[in-house]
mmCIF file of N, CA and C in Angstrom:
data_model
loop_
_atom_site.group_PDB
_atom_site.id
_atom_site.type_symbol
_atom_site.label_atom_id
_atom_site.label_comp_id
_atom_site.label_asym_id
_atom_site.label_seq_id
_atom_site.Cartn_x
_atom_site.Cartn_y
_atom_site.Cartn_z
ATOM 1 N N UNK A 1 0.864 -1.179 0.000
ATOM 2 C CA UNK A 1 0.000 0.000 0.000
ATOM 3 C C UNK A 1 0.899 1.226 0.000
ATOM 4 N N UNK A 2 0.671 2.076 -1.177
ATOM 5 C CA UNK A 2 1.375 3.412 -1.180
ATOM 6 C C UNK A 2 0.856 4.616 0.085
ATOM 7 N N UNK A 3 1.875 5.615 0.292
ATOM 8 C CA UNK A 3 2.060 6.209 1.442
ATOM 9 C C UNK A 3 0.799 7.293 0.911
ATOM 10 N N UNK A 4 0.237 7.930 0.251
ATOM 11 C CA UNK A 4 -0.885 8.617 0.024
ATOM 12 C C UNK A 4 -2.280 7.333 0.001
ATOM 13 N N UNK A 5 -2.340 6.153 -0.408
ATOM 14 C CA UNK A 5 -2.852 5.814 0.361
ATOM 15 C C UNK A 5 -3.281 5.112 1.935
ATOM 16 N N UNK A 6 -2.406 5.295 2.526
ATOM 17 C CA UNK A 6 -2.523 5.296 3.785
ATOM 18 C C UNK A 6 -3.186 6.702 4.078
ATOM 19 N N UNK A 7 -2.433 7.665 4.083
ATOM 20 C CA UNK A 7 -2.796 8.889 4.435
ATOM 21 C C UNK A 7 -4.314 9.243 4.237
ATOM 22 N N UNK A 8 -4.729 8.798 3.303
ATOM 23 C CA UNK A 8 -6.067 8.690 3.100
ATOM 24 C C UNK A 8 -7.238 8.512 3.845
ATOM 25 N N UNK A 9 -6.513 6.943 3.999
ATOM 26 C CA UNK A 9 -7.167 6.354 4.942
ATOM 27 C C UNK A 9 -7.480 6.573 6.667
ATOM 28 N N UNK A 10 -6.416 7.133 6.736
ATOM 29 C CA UNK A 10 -5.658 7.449 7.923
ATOM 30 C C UNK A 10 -6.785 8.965 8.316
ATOM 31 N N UNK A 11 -6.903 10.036 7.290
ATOM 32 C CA UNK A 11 -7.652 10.897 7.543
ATOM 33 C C UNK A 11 -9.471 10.645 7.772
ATOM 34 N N UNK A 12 -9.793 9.628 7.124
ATOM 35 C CA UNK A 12 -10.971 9.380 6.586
ATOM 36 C C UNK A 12 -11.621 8.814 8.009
ATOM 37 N N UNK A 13 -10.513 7.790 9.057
ATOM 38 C CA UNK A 13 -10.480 7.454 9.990
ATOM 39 C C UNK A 13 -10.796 8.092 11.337
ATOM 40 N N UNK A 14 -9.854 9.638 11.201
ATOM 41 C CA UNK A 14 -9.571 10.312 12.179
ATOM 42 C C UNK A 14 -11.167 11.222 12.357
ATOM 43 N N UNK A 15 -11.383 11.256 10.830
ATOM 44 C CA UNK A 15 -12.747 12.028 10.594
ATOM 45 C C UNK A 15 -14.144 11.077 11.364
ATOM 46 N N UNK A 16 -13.649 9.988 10.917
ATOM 47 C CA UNK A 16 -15.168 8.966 11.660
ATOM 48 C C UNK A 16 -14.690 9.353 13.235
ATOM 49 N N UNK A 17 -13.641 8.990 14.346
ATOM 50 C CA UNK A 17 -13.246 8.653 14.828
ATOM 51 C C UNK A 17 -13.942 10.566 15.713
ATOM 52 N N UNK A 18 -13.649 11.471 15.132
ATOM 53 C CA UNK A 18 -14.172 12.886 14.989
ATOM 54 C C UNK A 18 -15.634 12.801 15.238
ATOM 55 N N UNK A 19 -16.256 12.436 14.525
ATOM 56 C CA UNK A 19 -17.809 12.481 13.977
ATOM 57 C C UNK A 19 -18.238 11.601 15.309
ATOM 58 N N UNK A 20 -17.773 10.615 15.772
ATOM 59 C CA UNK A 20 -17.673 9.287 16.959
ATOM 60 C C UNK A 20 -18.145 10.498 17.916
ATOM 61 N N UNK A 21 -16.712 11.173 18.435
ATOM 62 C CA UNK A 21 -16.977 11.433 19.719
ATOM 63 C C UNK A 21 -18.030 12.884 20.029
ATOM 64 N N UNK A 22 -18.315 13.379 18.606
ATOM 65 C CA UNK A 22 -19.074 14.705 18.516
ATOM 66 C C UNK A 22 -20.740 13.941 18.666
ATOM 67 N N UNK A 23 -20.924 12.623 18.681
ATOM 68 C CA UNK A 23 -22.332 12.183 19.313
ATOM 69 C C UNK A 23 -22.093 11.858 19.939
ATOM 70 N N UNK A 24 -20.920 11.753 20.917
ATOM 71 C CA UNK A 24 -21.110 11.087 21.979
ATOM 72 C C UNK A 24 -20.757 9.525 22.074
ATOM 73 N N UNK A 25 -19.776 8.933 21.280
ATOM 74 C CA UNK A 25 -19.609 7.622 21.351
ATOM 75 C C UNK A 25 -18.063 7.374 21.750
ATOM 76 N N UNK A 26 -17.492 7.014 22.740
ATOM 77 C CA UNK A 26 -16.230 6.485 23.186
ATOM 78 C C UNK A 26 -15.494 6.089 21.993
ATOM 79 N N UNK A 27 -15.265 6.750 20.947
ATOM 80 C CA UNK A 27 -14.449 6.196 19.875
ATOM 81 C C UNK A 27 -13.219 5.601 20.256
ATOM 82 N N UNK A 28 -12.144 5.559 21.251
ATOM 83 C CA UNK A 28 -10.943 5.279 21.834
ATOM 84 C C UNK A 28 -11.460 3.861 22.281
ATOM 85 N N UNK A 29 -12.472 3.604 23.227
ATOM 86 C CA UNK A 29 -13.691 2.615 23.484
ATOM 87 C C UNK A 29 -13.574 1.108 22.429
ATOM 88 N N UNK A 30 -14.473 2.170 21.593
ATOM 89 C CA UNK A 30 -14.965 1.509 20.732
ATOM 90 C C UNK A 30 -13.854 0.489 19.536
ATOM 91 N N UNK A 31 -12.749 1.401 19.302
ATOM 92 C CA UNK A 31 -11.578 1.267 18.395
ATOM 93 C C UNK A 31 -10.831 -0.191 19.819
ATOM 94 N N UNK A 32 -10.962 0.403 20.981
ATOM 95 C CA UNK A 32 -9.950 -1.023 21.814
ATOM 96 C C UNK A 32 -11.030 -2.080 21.786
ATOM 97 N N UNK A 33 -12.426 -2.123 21.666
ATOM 98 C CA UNK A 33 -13.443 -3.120 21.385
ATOM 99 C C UNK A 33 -13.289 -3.657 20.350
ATOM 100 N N UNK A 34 -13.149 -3.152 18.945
ATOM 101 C CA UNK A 34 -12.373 -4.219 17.739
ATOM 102 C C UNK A 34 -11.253 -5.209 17.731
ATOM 103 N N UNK A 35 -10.484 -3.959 18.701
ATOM 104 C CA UNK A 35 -9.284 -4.886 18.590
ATOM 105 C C UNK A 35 -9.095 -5.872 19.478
ATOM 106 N N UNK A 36 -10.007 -5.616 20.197
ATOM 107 C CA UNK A 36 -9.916 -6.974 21.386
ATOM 108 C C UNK A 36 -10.517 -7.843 20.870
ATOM 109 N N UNK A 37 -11.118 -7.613 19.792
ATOM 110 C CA UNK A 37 -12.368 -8.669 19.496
ATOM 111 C C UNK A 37 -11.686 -9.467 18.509
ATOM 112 N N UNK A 38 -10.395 -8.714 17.558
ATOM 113 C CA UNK A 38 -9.734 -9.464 16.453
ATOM 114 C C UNK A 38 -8.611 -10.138 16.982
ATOM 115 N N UNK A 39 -7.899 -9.647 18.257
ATOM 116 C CA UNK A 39 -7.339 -10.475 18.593
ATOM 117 C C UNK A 39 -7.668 -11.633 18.986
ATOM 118 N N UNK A 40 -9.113 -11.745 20.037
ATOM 119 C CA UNK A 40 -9.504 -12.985 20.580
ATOM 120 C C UNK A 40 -9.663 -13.682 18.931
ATOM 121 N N UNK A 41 -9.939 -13.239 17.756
ATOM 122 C CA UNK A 41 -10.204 -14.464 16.947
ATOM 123 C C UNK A 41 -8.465 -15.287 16.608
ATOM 124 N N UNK A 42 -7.906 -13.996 16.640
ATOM 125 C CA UNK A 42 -6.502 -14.116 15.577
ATOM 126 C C UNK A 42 -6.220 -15.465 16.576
ATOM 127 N N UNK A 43 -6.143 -15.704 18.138
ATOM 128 C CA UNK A 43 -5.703 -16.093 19.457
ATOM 129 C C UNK A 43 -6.474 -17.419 19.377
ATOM 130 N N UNK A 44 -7.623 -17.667 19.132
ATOM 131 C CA UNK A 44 -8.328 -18.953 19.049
ATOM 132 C C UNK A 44 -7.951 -19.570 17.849
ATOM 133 N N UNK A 45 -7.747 -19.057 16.496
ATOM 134 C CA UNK A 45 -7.451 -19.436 15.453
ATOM 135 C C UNK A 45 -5.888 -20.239 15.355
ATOM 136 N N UNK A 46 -4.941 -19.297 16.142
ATOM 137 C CA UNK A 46 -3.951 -19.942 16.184
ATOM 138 C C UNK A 46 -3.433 -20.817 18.200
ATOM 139 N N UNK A 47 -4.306 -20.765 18.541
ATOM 140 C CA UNK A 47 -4.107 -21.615 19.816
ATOM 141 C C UNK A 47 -2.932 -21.235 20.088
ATOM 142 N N UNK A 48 -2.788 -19.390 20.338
ATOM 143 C CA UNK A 48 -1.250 -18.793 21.096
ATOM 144 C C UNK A 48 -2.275 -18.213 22.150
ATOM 145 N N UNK A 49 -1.104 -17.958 22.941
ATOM 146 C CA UNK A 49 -1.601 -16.723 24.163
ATOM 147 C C UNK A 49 -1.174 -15.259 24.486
ATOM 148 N N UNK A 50 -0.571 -15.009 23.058
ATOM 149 C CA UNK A 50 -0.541 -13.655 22.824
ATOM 150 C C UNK A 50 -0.772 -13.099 21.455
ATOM 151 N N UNK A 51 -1.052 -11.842 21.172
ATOM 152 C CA UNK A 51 -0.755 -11.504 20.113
ATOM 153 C C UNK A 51 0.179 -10.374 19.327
ATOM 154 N N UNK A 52 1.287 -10.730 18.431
ATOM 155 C CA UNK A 52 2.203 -9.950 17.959
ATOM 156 C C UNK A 52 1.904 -9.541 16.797
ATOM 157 N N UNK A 53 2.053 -7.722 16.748
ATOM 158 C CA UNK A 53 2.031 -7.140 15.266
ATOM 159 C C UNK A 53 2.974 -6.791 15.182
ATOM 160 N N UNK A 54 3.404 -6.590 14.096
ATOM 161 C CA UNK A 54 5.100 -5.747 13.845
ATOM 162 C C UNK A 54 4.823 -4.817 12.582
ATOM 163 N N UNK A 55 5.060 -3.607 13.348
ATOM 164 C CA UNK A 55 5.140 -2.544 12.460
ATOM 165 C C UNK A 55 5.965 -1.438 12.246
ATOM 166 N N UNK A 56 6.752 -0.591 11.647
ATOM 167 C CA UNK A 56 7.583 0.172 11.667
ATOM 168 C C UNK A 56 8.841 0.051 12.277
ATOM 169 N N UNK A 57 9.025 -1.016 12.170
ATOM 170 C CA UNK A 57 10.350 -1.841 13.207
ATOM 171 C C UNK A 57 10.154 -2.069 14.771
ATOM 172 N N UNK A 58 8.970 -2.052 15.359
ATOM 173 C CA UNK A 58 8.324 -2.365 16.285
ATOM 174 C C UNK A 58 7.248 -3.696 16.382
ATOM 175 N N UNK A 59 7.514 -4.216 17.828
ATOM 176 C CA UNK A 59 6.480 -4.945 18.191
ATOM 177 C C UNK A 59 5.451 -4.810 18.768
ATOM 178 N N UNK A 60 4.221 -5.074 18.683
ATOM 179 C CA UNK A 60 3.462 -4.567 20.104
ATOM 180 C C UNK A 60 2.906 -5.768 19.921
ATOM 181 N N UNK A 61 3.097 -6.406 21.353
ATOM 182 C CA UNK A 61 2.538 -7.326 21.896
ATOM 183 C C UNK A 61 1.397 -7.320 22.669
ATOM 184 N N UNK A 62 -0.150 -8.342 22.611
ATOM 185 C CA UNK A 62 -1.336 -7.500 23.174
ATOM 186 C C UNK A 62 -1.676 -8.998 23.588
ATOM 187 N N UNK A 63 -2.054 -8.935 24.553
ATOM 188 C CA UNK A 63 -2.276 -10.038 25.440
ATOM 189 C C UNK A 63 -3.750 -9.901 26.793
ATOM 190 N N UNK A 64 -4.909 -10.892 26.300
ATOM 191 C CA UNK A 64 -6.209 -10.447 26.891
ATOM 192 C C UNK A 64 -6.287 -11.230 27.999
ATOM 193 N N UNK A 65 -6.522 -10.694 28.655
ATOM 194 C CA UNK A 65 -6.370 -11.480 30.352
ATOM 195 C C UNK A 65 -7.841 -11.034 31.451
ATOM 196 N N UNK A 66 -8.267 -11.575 31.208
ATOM 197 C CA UNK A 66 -9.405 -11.657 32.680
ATOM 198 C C UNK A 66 -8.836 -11.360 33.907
ATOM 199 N N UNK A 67 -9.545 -10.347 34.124
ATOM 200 C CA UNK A 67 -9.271 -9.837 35.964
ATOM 201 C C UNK A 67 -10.340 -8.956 36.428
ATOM 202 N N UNK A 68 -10.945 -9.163 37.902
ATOM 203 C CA UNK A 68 -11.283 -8.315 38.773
ATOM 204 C C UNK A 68 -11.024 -7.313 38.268
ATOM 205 N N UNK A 69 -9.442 -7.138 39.532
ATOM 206 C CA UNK A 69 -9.175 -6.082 39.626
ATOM 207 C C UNK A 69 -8.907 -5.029 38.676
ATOM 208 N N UNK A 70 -9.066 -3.451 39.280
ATOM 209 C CA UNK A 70 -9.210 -1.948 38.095
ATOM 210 C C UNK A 70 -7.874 -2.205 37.853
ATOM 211 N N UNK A 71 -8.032 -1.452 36.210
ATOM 212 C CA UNK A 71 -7.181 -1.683 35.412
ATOM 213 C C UNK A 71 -5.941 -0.498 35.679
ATOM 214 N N UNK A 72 -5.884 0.467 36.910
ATOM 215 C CA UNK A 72 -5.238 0.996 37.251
ATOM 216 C C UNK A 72 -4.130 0.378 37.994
ATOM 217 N N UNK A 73 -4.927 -0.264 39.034
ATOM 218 C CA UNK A 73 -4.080 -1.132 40.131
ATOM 219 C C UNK A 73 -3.059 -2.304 39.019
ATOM 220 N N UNK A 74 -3.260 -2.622 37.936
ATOM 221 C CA UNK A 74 -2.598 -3.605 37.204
ATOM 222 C C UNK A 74 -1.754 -2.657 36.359
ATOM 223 N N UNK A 75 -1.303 -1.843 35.465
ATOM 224 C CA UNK A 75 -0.757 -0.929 35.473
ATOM 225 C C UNK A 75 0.833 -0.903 36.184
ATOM 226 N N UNK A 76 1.774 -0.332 35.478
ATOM 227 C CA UNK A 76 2.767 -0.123 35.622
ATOM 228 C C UNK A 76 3.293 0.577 34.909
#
């Protein structure tokens, strides 16, 4: 994918993401609700217990864990 289209996309995004929170919808929310939701598939699909993207010479590792306790107290 060429770098104008990303950018594209990238704006078109920021605009929904805009439009989201001007009614009132947790877009930040809503955007970690997808992704929790694609990881749990990516995670059942491949029977791991984490999940790794690699992008821009980075990893981010995202890993869904059940807990009680606020997500402050877990935090570091």
């Amino acid at each position: 994918m060429n770098s104008s289209l990303d950018d594209d996309y990238a704006d078109r995004l920021a605009d929904l993401l805009e439009d989201m929170e001007g009614d009132g919808v947790d877009s930040v929310g809503m955007m970690m609700n997808w992704v929790a939701g694609y990881v749990q598939g990516a995670l059942e699909r491949e029977q791991g217990d984490c999940y790794v993207y690699q992008f821009e010479g980075e990893d981010m590792v995202i890993q869904l864990v059940e807990n009680d306790e606020p997500a402050a107290a877990r935090m570091h």
